[in-house]
Amino acid sequence: MFIETESTPNPATLKFLPGRDVMGEAGTADFVAGDDAARAPMADRLLALDGVARVFLGADFITVTKAEATDWQALRPQVLGAVMEHFLSGQPVIEGVGAEEIEDFDAADAEIVDQIKELLDQRVRPAVAGDGGDIVFRGFRDGTVKLKMQGACSGCPSSRATLKHGVENMLRHYIPEVVSVEQVEG
């Protein structure tokens, strides 16, 4: 098994491409050290490594964020080994479906929300996935779109600029009701 490694805009995060589906069409999953990742054997295995702070599972990639004091030179081979061991074990990447996160918006704004989601899915998510992350719609109130950054994008120094200058400008251009974009955690 050959696993490619790519850097991301976030220097604390590397993207690992195992050459096969990770989550496939099931979506994405994001785990932070200290989370109960028992339902996700791969994330659990990776979070058990000393120095791993976050694990994001994408369609065909895994992004791993290291703790600040950890060096990639020492951690990278451990992550590669854990990913390989996981796929060779035959265990599922994730078991069952995670809890559905609630979206906050007024039912009267459903048409606007659908437009926002379509633009995010078509124009933003592919680019963000290319950098080892994801962007998830969380709400729309009083002209403000609330988005959650995951994977390499969570904690990335350039993610706020991407949201404000890229995503916000695009949404405001196509959807006049959008006034601003805010990043939400959790």
Short mmCIF file of N, CA and C in Angstrom, two decimals:
data_model
loop_
_atom_site.label_atom_id
_atom_site.label_comp_id
_atom_site.label_asym_id
_atom_site.label_seq_id
_atom_site.Cartn_x
_atom_site.Cartn_y
_atom_site.Cartn_z
N MET A 1 0.85 -1.18 0.00
CA MET A 1 0.00 0.00 0.00
C MET A 1 0.89 1.24 0.00
N PHE A 2 0.59 2.17 -0.91
CA PHE A 2 1.35 3.40 -1.01
C PHE A 2 0.45 4.56 -0.57
N ILE A 3 0.92 5.36 0.39
CA ILE A 3 0.16 6.49 0.90
C ILE A 3 0.93 7.77 0.57
N GLU A 4 0.29 8.62 -0.22
CA GLU A 4 0.91 9.91 -0.54
C GLU A 4 0.69 10.89 0.60
N THR A 5 1.60 11.82 0.74
CA THR A 5 1.48 12.87 1.75
C THR A 5 1.60 14.22 1.04
N GLU A 6 0.69 15.13 1.38
CA GLU A 6 0.73 16.48 0.82
C GLU A 6 0.73 17.50 1.95
N SER A 7 1.43 18.59 1.74
CA SER A 7 1.34 19.68 2.70
C SER A 7 0.03 20.42 2.48
N THR A 8 -0.38 21.21 3.45
CA THR A 8 -1.59 22.01 3.36
C THR A 8 -1.21 23.45 3.70
N PRO A 9 -2.11 24.39 3.48
CA PRO A 9 -1.81 25.78 3.87
C PRO A 9 -1.58 25.93 5.38
N ASN A 10 -2.06 24.98 6.16
CA ASN A 10 -1.86 24.99 7.60
C ASN A 10 -0.58 24.20 7.91
N PRO A 11 0.48 24.86 8.38
CA PRO A 11 1.74 24.15 8.62
C PRO A 11 1.66 23.06 9.69
N ALA A 12 0.64 23.09 10.51
CA ALA A 12 0.48 22.07 11.55
C ALA A 12 -0.26 20.84 11.03
N THR A 13 -0.69 20.87 9.77
CA THR A 13 -1.53 19.80 9.23
C THR A 13 -0.94 19.22 7.96
N LEU A 14 -0.96 17.89 7.86
CA LEU A 14 -0.59 17.18 6.65
C LEU A 14 -1.79 16.40 6.14
N LYS A 15 -1.85 16.25 4.82
CA LYS A 15 -2.92 15.50 4.16
C LYS A 15 -2.35 14.17 3.70
N PHE A 16 -3.02 13.08 4.06
CA PHE A 16 -2.59 11.74 3.71
C PHE A 16 -3.60 11.14 2.73
N LEU A 17 -3.10 10.67 1.59
CA LEU A 17 -3.94 10.11 0.52
C LEU A 17 -3.62 8.62 0.38
N PRO A 18 -4.50 7.75 0.91
CA PRO A 18 -4.20 6.31 0.86
C PRO A 18 -4.50 5.65 -0.49
N GLY A 19 -5.03 6.40 -1.46
CA GLY A 19 -5.32 5.81 -2.75
C GLY A 19 -6.58 4.97 -2.76
N ARG A 20 -7.44 5.18 -1.80
CA ARG A 20 -8.73 4.48 -1.72
C ARG A 20 -9.70 5.34 -0.94
N ASP A 21 -10.96 4.97 -0.96
CA ASP A 21 -11.96 5.72 -0.20
C ASP A 21 -11.65 5.69 1.28
N VAL A 22 -11.86 6.82 1.93
CA VAL A 22 -11.78 6.89 3.38
C VAL A 22 -13.22 6.96 3.89
N MET A 23 -13.90 8.07 3.64
CA MET A 23 -15.31 8.21 4.01
C MET A 23 -16.22 8.02 2.80
N GLY A 24 -15.67 8.13 1.59
CA GLY A 24 -16.48 7.98 0.38
C GLY A 24 -17.61 8.98 0.36
N GLU A 25 -18.78 8.50 0.04
CA GLU A 25 -19.98 9.35 -0.05
C GLU A 25 -20.61 9.61 1.31
N ALA A 26 -20.05 9.06 2.37
CA ALA A 26 -20.64 9.19 3.71
C ALA A 26 -20.44 10.58 4.31
N GLY A 27 -19.70 11.44 3.63
CA GLY A 27 -19.48 12.79 4.16
C GLY A 27 -18.09 12.92 4.75
N THR A 28 -18.01 13.66 5.84
CA THR A 28 -16.73 13.89 6.50
C THR A 28 -16.92 13.72 8.00
N ALA A 29 -15.81 13.60 8.70
CA ALA A 29 -15.85 13.51 10.16
C ALA A 29 -14.60 14.17 10.72
N ASP A 30 -14.77 14.92 11.79
CA ASP A 30 -13.69 15.70 12.39
C ASP A 30 -13.58 15.31 13.86
N PHE A 31 -12.37 14.97 14.31
CA PHE A 31 -12.16 14.55 15.69
C PHE A 31 -10.98 15.32 16.29
N VAL A 32 -11.15 15.79 17.51
CA VAL A 32 -10.11 16.51 18.23
C VAL A 32 -9.63 15.63 19.38
N ALA A 33 -8.34 15.73 19.70
CA ALA A 33 -7.80 14.96 20.83
C ALA A 33 -8.69 15.16 22.04
N GLY A 34 -9.02 14.09 22.71
CA GLY A 34 -9.91 14.15 23.86
C GLY A 34 -11.33 13.79 23.50
N ASP A 35 -11.67 13.82 22.19
CA ASP A 35 -13.00 13.39 21.74
C ASP A 35 -13.12 11.89 21.94
N ASP A 36 -14.35 11.42 22.06
CA ASP A 36 -14.59 9.99 22.10
C ASP A 36 -14.69 9.52 20.65
N ALA A 37 -13.62 8.97 20.15
CA ALA A 37 -13.57 8.53 18.75
C ALA A 37 -13.78 7.03 18.63
N ALA A 38 -14.41 6.41 19.63
CA ALA A 38 -14.59 4.96 19.61
C ALA A 38 -15.37 4.49 18.39
N ARG A 39 -16.28 5.32 17.88
CA ARG A 39 -17.07 4.92 16.71
C ARG A 39 -16.28 5.05 15.41
N ALA A 40 -15.08 5.62 15.50
CA ALA A 40 -14.23 5.80 14.33
C ALA A 40 -12.87 5.17 14.60
N PRO A 41 -12.73 3.88 14.34
CA PRO A 41 -11.49 3.18 14.67
C PRO A 41 -10.23 3.83 14.09
N MET A 42 -10.30 4.37 12.86
CA MET A 42 -9.11 5.00 12.30
C MET A 42 -8.74 6.26 13.08
N ALA A 43 -9.72 7.12 13.35
CA ALA A 43 -9.46 8.35 14.11
C ALA A 43 -8.96 8.01 15.50
N ASP A 44 -9.55 7.00 16.11
CA ASP A 44 -9.14 6.58 17.46
C ASP A 44 -7.68 6.13 17.45
N ARG A 45 -7.29 5.37 16.44
CA ARG A 45 -5.92 4.88 16.30
C ARG A 45 -4.94 6.05 16.14
N LEU A 46 -5.32 7.02 15.31
CA LEU A 46 -4.45 8.17 15.06
C LEU A 46 -4.36 9.09 16.27
N LEU A 47 -5.49 9.33 16.94
CA LEU A 47 -5.47 10.21 18.12
C LEU A 47 -4.70 9.59 19.28
N ALA A 48 -4.50 8.28 19.24
CA ALA A 48 -3.71 7.61 20.29
C ALA A 48 -2.22 7.89 20.13
N LEU A 49 -1.81 8.36 18.96
CA LEU A 49 -0.40 8.69 18.75
C LEU A 49 -0.04 9.96 19.50
N ASP A 50 1.08 9.93 20.20
CA ASP A 50 1.53 11.10 20.94
C ASP A 50 1.86 12.22 19.96
N GLY A 51 1.20 13.36 20.12
CA GLY A 51 1.46 14.51 19.26
C GLY A 51 0.38 14.79 18.24
N VAL A 52 -0.62 13.90 18.11
CA VAL A 52 -1.73 14.15 17.19
C VAL A 52 -2.80 14.93 17.93
N ALA A 53 -3.17 16.10 17.38
CA ALA A 53 -4.15 16.97 18.02
C ALA A 53 -5.53 16.88 17.38
N ARG A 54 -5.58 16.55 16.08
CA ARG A 54 -6.86 16.53 15.37
C ARG A 54 -6.75 15.58 14.18
N VAL A 55 -7.88 14.91 13.87
CA VAL A 55 -7.97 14.02 12.72
C VAL A 55 -9.24 14.36 11.97
N PHE A 56 -9.11 14.57 10.66
CA PHE A 56 -10.25 14.85 9.81
C PHE A 56 -10.29 13.78 8.73
N LEU A 57 -11.45 13.16 8.58
CA LEU A 57 -11.63 12.11 7.58
C LEU A 57 -12.45 12.66 6.42
N GLY A 58 -11.86 12.70 5.24
CA GLY A 58 -12.55 13.19 4.05
C GLY A 58 -12.93 12.03 3.16
N ALA A 59 -13.44 12.34 1.98
CA ALA A 59 -13.90 11.31 1.05
C ALA A 59 -12.79 10.31 0.70
N ASP A 60 -11.61 10.84 0.34
CA ASP A 60 -10.51 9.96 -0.05
C ASP A 60 -9.18 10.39 0.58
N PHE A 61 -9.28 11.10 1.69
CA PHE A 61 -8.06 11.57 2.36
C PHE A 61 -8.27 11.66 3.86
N ILE A 62 -7.15 11.76 4.56
CA ILE A 62 -7.14 11.96 6.01
C ILE A 62 -6.22 13.15 6.26
N THR A 63 -6.67 14.11 7.05
CA THR A 63 -5.75 15.17 7.44
C THR A 63 -5.49 15.01 8.93
N VAL A 64 -4.24 15.18 9.28
CA VAL A 64 -3.81 15.05 10.67
C VAL A 64 -3.14 16.36 11.07
N THR A 65 -3.60 16.90 12.20
CA THR A 65 -3.01 18.13 12.74
C THR A 65 -2.19 17.74 13.95
N LYS A 66 -0.96 18.21 13.99
CA LYS A 66 -0.07 17.87 15.09
C LYS A 66 -0.18 18.89 16.21
N ALA A 67 0.21 18.47 17.40
CA ALA A 67 0.31 19.39 18.53
C ALA A 67 1.46 20.35 18.28
N GLU A 68 1.42 21.50 18.88
CA GLU A 68 2.41 22.55 18.62
C GLU A 68 3.84 22.10 18.86
N ALA A 69 4.08 21.36 19.93
CA ALA A 69 5.44 20.98 20.30
C ALA A 69 5.96 19.75 19.54
N THR A 70 5.14 19.20 18.66
CA THR A 70 5.50 17.99 17.94
C THR A 70 6.14 18.32 16.60
N ASP A 71 7.09 17.47 16.18
CA ASP A 71 7.80 17.66 14.92
C ASP A 71 7.27 16.66 13.90
N TRP A 72 6.97 17.12 12.68
CA TRP A 72 6.47 16.23 11.65
C TRP A 72 7.47 15.14 11.27
N GLN A 73 8.74 15.44 11.38
CA GLN A 73 9.75 14.45 11.00
C GLN A 73 9.60 13.17 11.83
N ALA A 74 9.25 13.32 13.10
CA ALA A 74 9.05 12.15 13.96
C ALA A 74 7.64 11.58 13.85
N LEU A 75 6.65 12.45 13.68
CA LEU A 75 5.25 12.01 13.69
C LEU A 75 4.78 11.41 12.37
N ARG A 76 5.24 11.93 11.26
CA ARG A 76 4.77 11.49 9.95
C ARG A 76 4.88 9.98 9.74
N PRO A 77 6.03 9.35 10.03
CA PRO A 77 6.10 7.89 9.84
C PRO A 77 5.14 7.12 10.75
N GLN A 78 4.88 7.64 11.93
CA GLN A 78 3.93 6.99 12.84
C GLN A 78 2.51 7.05 12.27
N VAL A 79 2.16 8.21 11.71
CA VAL A 79 0.83 8.36 11.11
C VAL A 79 0.70 7.43 9.91
N LEU A 80 1.71 7.40 9.05
CA LEU A 80 1.69 6.50 7.89
C LEU A 80 1.50 5.05 8.33
N GLY A 81 2.22 4.65 9.36
CA GLY A 81 2.09 3.29 9.88
C GLY A 81 0.70 3.00 10.42
N ALA A 82 0.14 3.95 11.15
CA ALA A 82 -1.19 3.76 11.73
C ALA A 82 -2.26 3.68 10.65
N VAL A 83 -2.14 4.50 9.61
CA VAL A 83 -3.11 4.45 8.51
C VAL A 83 -3.01 3.11 7.79
N MET A 84 -1.79 2.67 7.51
CA MET A 84 -1.60 1.40 6.83
C MET A 84 -2.14 0.25 7.68
N GLU A 85 -1.82 0.26 8.98
CA GLU A 85 -2.32 -0.79 9.88
C GLU A 85 -3.84 -0.82 9.89
N HIS A 86 -4.44 0.35 9.90
CA HIS A 86 -5.90 0.40 9.93
C HIS A 86 -6.49 -0.27 8.69
N PHE A 87 -6.02 0.11 7.50
CA PHE A 87 -6.59 -0.47 6.29
C PHE A 87 -6.31 -1.96 6.19
N LEU A 88 -5.16 -2.41 6.66
CA LEU A 88 -4.85 -3.84 6.64
C LEU A 88 -5.67 -4.63 7.65
N SER A 89 -6.15 -3.96 8.70
CA SER A 89 -6.93 -4.65 9.74
C SER A 89 -8.33 -5.03 9.27
N GLY A 90 -8.82 -4.35 8.24
CA GLY A 90 -10.17 -4.64 7.75
C GLY A 90 -11.26 -3.95 8.55
N GLN A 91 -10.90 -3.18 9.57
CA GLN A 91 -11.91 -2.46 10.35
C GLN A 91 -12.52 -1.34 9.51
N PRO A 92 -13.76 -0.96 9.83
CA PRO A 92 -14.35 0.17 9.12
C PRO A 92 -13.67 1.48 9.55
N VAL A 93 -13.72 2.48 8.70
CA VAL A 93 -13.17 3.78 9.06
C VAL A 93 -14.02 4.41 10.15
N ILE A 94 -15.34 4.27 10.00
CA ILE A 94 -16.27 4.83 10.98
C ILE A 94 -17.48 3.90 11.05
N GLU A 95 -18.05 3.78 12.22
CA GLU A 95 -19.21 2.91 12.42
C GLU A 95 -20.45 3.76 12.65
N GLY A 96 -21.52 3.44 11.95
CA GLY A 96 -22.77 4.17 12.15
C GLY A 96 -22.67 5.60 11.64
N VAL A 97 -23.69 6.34 11.93
CA VAL A 97 -23.78 7.73 11.49
C VAL A 97 -23.61 8.62 12.71
N GLY A 98 -22.86 9.69 12.55
CA GLY A 98 -22.64 10.63 13.64
C GLY A 98 -23.89 11.44 13.94
N ALA A 99 -23.85 12.15 15.02
CA ALA A 99 -24.97 13.02 15.39
C ALA A 99 -25.09 14.13 14.35
N GLU A 100 -26.30 14.36 13.92
CA GLU A 100 -26.57 15.41 12.95
C GLU A 100 -26.47 16.77 13.65
N GLU A 101 -25.65 17.65 13.09
CA GLU A 101 -25.50 18.97 13.70
C GLU A 101 -26.65 19.86 13.23
N ILE A 102 -27.16 20.65 14.15
CA ILE A 102 -28.32 21.48 13.88
C ILE A 102 -27.91 22.74 13.13
N GLU A 103 -28.71 23.06 12.11
CA GLU A 103 -28.51 24.29 11.35
C GLU A 103 -29.49 25.33 11.87
N ASP A 104 -29.00 26.54 12.08
CA ASP A 104 -29.82 27.61 12.63
C ASP A 104 -30.20 28.61 11.54
N PHE A 105 -31.48 28.55 11.12
CA PHE A 105 -31.99 29.55 10.18
C PHE A 105 -33.50 29.59 10.27
N ASP A 106 -34.06 30.73 9.87
CA ASP A 106 -35.50 30.93 9.85
C ASP A 106 -36.07 30.17 8.66
N ALA A 107 -37.18 29.47 8.86
CA ALA A 107 -37.81 28.71 7.77
C ALA A 107 -38.14 29.60 6.58
N ALA A 108 -38.41 30.87 6.82
CA ALA A 108 -38.72 31.80 5.74
C ALA A 108 -37.50 32.04 4.83
N ASP A 109 -36.31 31.73 5.33
CA ASP A 109 -35.08 31.92 4.56
C ASP A 109 -34.61 30.63 3.89
N ALA A 110 -35.46 29.62 3.82
CA ALA A 110 -35.06 28.31 3.29
C ALA A 110 -34.53 28.41 1.87
N GLU A 111 -35.13 29.23 1.03
CA GLU A 111 -34.68 29.36 -0.36
C GLU A 111 -33.28 29.98 -0.43
N ILE A 112 -33.04 30.99 0.41
CA ILE A 112 -31.72 31.62 0.47
C ILE A 112 -30.69 30.62 0.97
N VAL A 113 -31.04 29.86 2.00
CA VAL A 113 -30.15 28.85 2.56
C VAL A 113 -29.80 27.80 1.50
N ASP A 114 -30.77 27.40 0.70
CA ASP A 114 -30.50 26.43 -0.37
C ASP A 114 -29.50 27.00 -1.38
N GLN A 115 -29.63 28.30 -1.70
CA GLN A 115 -28.69 28.95 -2.62
C GLN A 115 -27.29 29.00 -2.01
N ILE A 116 -27.21 29.33 -0.73
CA ILE A 116 -25.91 29.38 -0.04
C ILE A 116 -25.25 28.01 -0.08
N LYS A 117 -26.00 26.97 0.28
CA LYS A 117 -25.45 25.61 0.30
C LYS A 117 -25.00 25.16 -1.08
N GLU A 118 -25.77 25.52 -2.11
CA GLU A 118 -25.40 25.13 -3.47
C GLU A 118 -24.09 25.80 -3.88
N LEU A 119 -23.94 27.08 -3.60
CA LEU A 119 -22.69 27.77 -3.92
C LEU A 119 -21.51 27.18 -3.14
N LEU A 120 -21.73 26.88 -1.86
CA LEU A 120 -20.67 26.28 -1.06
C LEU A 120 -20.27 24.92 -1.64
N ASP A 121 -21.26 24.10 -1.99
CA ASP A 121 -20.98 22.76 -2.52
C ASP A 121 -20.28 22.80 -3.87
N GLN A 122 -20.68 23.73 -4.73
CA GLN A 122 -20.14 23.76 -6.09
C GLN A 122 -18.83 24.53 -6.21
N ARG A 123 -18.67 25.62 -5.45
CA ARG A 123 -17.53 26.49 -5.68
C ARG A 123 -16.50 26.50 -4.55
N VAL A 124 -16.92 26.20 -3.33
CA VAL A 124 -15.99 26.34 -2.21
C VAL A 124 -15.47 25.00 -1.71
N ARG A 125 -16.36 24.05 -1.46
CA ARG A 125 -15.95 22.78 -0.87
C ARG A 125 -14.88 22.04 -1.68
N PRO A 126 -14.97 21.99 -3.01
CA PRO A 126 -13.90 21.30 -3.76
C PRO A 126 -12.52 21.91 -3.51
N ALA A 127 -12.44 23.21 -3.47
CA ALA A 127 -11.15 23.87 -3.23
C ALA A 127 -10.66 23.62 -1.81
N VAL A 128 -11.57 23.68 -0.86
CA VAL A 128 -11.21 23.45 0.54
C VAL A 128 -10.78 21.99 0.74
N ALA A 129 -11.46 21.06 0.09
CA ALA A 129 -11.09 19.65 0.19
C ALA A 129 -9.70 19.43 -0.41
N GLY A 130 -9.37 20.18 -1.46
CA GLY A 130 -8.05 20.08 -2.06
C GLY A 130 -6.95 20.46 -1.08
N ASP A 131 -7.29 21.31 -0.11
CA ASP A 131 -6.33 21.71 0.92
C ASP A 131 -6.43 20.84 2.17
N GLY A 132 -7.25 19.78 2.12
CA GLY A 132 -7.34 18.85 3.24
C GLY A 132 -8.37 19.22 4.29
N GLY A 133 -9.39 19.95 3.91
CA GLY A 133 -10.40 20.34 4.89
C GLY A 133 -11.80 20.31 4.34
N ASP A 134 -12.69 20.95 5.06
CA ASP A 134 -14.08 21.05 4.66
C ASP A 134 -14.67 22.31 5.25
N ILE A 135 -15.74 22.78 4.66
CA ILE A 135 -16.47 23.93 5.15
C ILE A 135 -17.93 23.50 5.23
N VAL A 136 -18.55 23.72 6.38
CA VAL A 136 -19.89 23.22 6.63
C VAL A 136 -20.81 24.37 7.02
N PHE A 137 -21.98 24.42 6.38
CA PHE A 137 -22.98 25.43 6.70
C PHE A 137 -23.55 25.15 8.09
N ARG A 138 -23.64 26.18 8.94
CA ARG A 138 -24.21 26.03 10.28
C ARG A 138 -25.39 26.95 10.55
N GLY A 139 -25.54 28.04 9.75
CA GLY A 139 -26.69 28.89 9.99
C GLY A 139 -26.71 30.15 9.14
N PHE A 140 -27.89 30.81 9.15
CA PHE A 140 -28.08 32.07 8.45
C PHE A 140 -29.13 32.87 9.22
N ARG A 141 -28.70 33.98 9.78
CA ARG A 141 -29.61 34.87 10.52
C ARG A 141 -29.21 36.31 10.26
N ASP A 142 -30.21 37.16 9.99
CA ASP A 142 -29.99 38.60 9.81
C ASP A 142 -28.86 38.91 8.83
N GLY A 143 -28.77 38.15 7.75
CA GLY A 143 -27.77 38.40 6.73
C GLY A 143 -26.40 37.79 6.99
N THR A 144 -26.24 37.15 8.15
CA THR A 144 -24.94 36.57 8.50
C THR A 144 -24.97 35.05 8.29
N VAL A 145 -24.02 34.59 7.48
CA VAL A 145 -23.86 33.16 7.24
C VAL A 145 -22.85 32.64 8.24
N LYS A 146 -23.18 31.55 8.92
CA LYS A 146 -22.27 30.93 9.90
C LYS A 146 -21.76 29.63 9.30
N LEU A 147 -20.43 29.51 9.27
CA LEU A 147 -19.77 28.36 8.68
C LEU A 147 -18.76 27.77 9.65
N LYS A 148 -18.59 26.47 9.57
CA LYS A 148 -17.61 25.76 10.40
C LYS A 148 -16.51 25.23 9.49
N MET A 149 -15.27 25.54 9.85
CA MET A 149 -14.11 25.03 9.11
C MET A 149 -13.64 23.75 9.78
N GLN A 150 -13.31 22.74 8.98
CA GLN A 150 -12.87 21.46 9.51
C GLN A 150 -11.57 21.03 8.86
N GLY A 151 -10.93 20.04 9.49
CA GLY A 151 -9.71 19.48 8.93
C GLY A 151 -8.58 20.48 8.93
N ALA A 152 -7.83 20.54 7.83
CA ALA A 152 -6.69 21.44 7.74
C ALA A 152 -7.10 22.89 7.88
N CYS A 153 -8.35 23.18 7.55
CA CYS A 153 -8.82 24.58 7.59
C CYS A 153 -9.11 25.04 9.02
N SER A 154 -9.34 24.13 9.92
CA SER A 154 -9.60 24.50 11.31
C SER A 154 -8.29 24.91 11.96
N GLY A 155 -8.22 26.15 12.35
CA GLY A 155 -7.00 26.65 12.98
C GLY A 155 -5.94 27.11 12.00
N CYS A 156 -6.23 27.04 10.71
CA CYS A 156 -5.26 27.49 9.71
C CYS A 156 -5.15 29.01 9.76
N PRO A 157 -3.93 29.53 9.72
CA PRO A 157 -3.75 30.98 9.78
C PRO A 157 -4.49 31.73 8.67
N SER A 158 -4.67 31.11 7.52
CA SER A 158 -5.32 31.82 6.42
C SER A 158 -6.82 31.57 6.31
N SER A 159 -7.39 30.74 7.20
CA SER A 159 -8.81 30.40 7.05
C SER A 159 -9.73 31.60 7.26
N ARG A 160 -9.43 32.46 8.19
CA ARG A 160 -10.29 33.65 8.40
C ARG A 160 -10.25 34.55 7.18
N ALA A 161 -9.07 34.73 6.60
CA ALA A 161 -8.96 35.55 5.38
C ALA A 161 -9.73 34.90 4.23
N THR A 162 -9.64 33.58 4.12
CA THR A 162 -10.38 32.87 3.09
C THR A 162 -11.87 33.10 3.25
N LEU A 163 -12.36 33.01 4.49
CA LEU A 163 -13.77 33.23 4.74
C LEU A 163 -14.19 34.65 4.40
N LYS A 164 -13.45 35.62 4.90
CA LYS A 164 -13.83 37.02 4.74
C LYS A 164 -13.65 37.50 3.31
N HIS A 165 -12.51 37.23 2.71
CA HIS A 165 -12.23 37.80 1.40
C HIS A 165 -12.69 36.92 0.24
N GLY A 166 -12.72 35.62 0.45
CA GLY A 166 -13.13 34.73 -0.63
C GLY A 166 -14.59 34.35 -0.55
N VAL A 167 -14.94 33.62 0.49
CA VAL A 167 -16.30 33.08 0.61
C VAL A 167 -17.32 34.21 0.79
N GLU A 168 -17.04 35.14 1.69
CA GLU A 168 -18.00 36.23 1.92
C GLU A 168 -18.23 37.05 0.66
N ASN A 169 -17.18 37.42 -0.03
CA ASN A 169 -17.34 38.21 -1.26
C ASN A 169 -18.13 37.45 -2.32
N MET A 170 -17.86 36.16 -2.47
CA MET A 170 -18.58 35.37 -3.45
C MET A 170 -20.07 35.27 -3.10
N LEU A 171 -20.37 34.96 -1.83
CA LEU A 171 -21.77 34.83 -1.43
C LEU A 171 -22.50 36.17 -1.57
N ARG A 172 -21.86 37.25 -1.19
CA ARG A 172 -22.49 38.58 -1.31
C ARG A 172 -22.73 38.93 -2.78
N HIS A 173 -21.85 38.51 -3.65
CA HIS A 173 -22.00 38.78 -5.08
C HIS A 173 -23.24 38.08 -5.65
N TYR A 174 -23.43 36.82 -5.31
CA TYR A 174 -24.52 36.03 -5.88
C TYR A 174 -25.82 36.12 -5.10
N ILE A 175 -25.73 36.41 -3.80
CA ILE A 175 -26.93 36.41 -2.95
C ILE A 175 -26.97 37.73 -2.19
N PRO A 176 -27.76 38.70 -2.65
CA PRO A 176 -27.78 40.04 -2.04
C PRO A 176 -28.18 40.05 -0.56
N GLU A 177 -28.89 39.03 -0.11
CA GLU A 177 -29.32 38.97 1.29
C GLU A 177 -28.16 38.69 2.24
N VAL A 178 -27.06 38.18 1.72
CA VAL A 178 -25.88 37.88 2.56
C VAL A 178 -25.12 39.18 2.82
N VAL A 179 -24.92 39.47 4.10
CA VAL A 179 -24.20 40.66 4.53
C VAL A 179 -22.79 40.32 4.98
N SER A 180 -22.64 39.20 5.70
CA SER A 180 -21.33 38.82 6.22
C SER A 180 -21.27 37.31 6.43
N VAL A 181 -20.03 36.84 6.67
CA VAL A 181 -19.78 35.43 6.96
C VAL A 181 -18.97 35.37 8.26
N GLU A 182 -19.38 34.46 9.15
CA GLU A 182 -18.67 34.26 10.41
C GLU A 182 -18.28 32.80 10.55
N GLN A 183 -17.11 32.59 11.15
CA GLN A 183 -16.69 31.22 11.45
C GLN A 183 -17.18 30.85 12.84
N VAL A 184 -17.73 29.65 12.97
CA VAL A 184 -18.17 29.14 14.26
C VAL A 184 -17.34 27.92 14.62
N GLU A 185 -17.20 27.68 15.89
CA GLU A 185 -16.47 26.50 16.39
C GLU A 185 -17.47 25.47 16.87
N GLY A 186 -17.00 24.24 16.95
CA GLY A 186 -17.80 23.17 17.55
C GLY A 186 -18.97 22.72 16.79
#
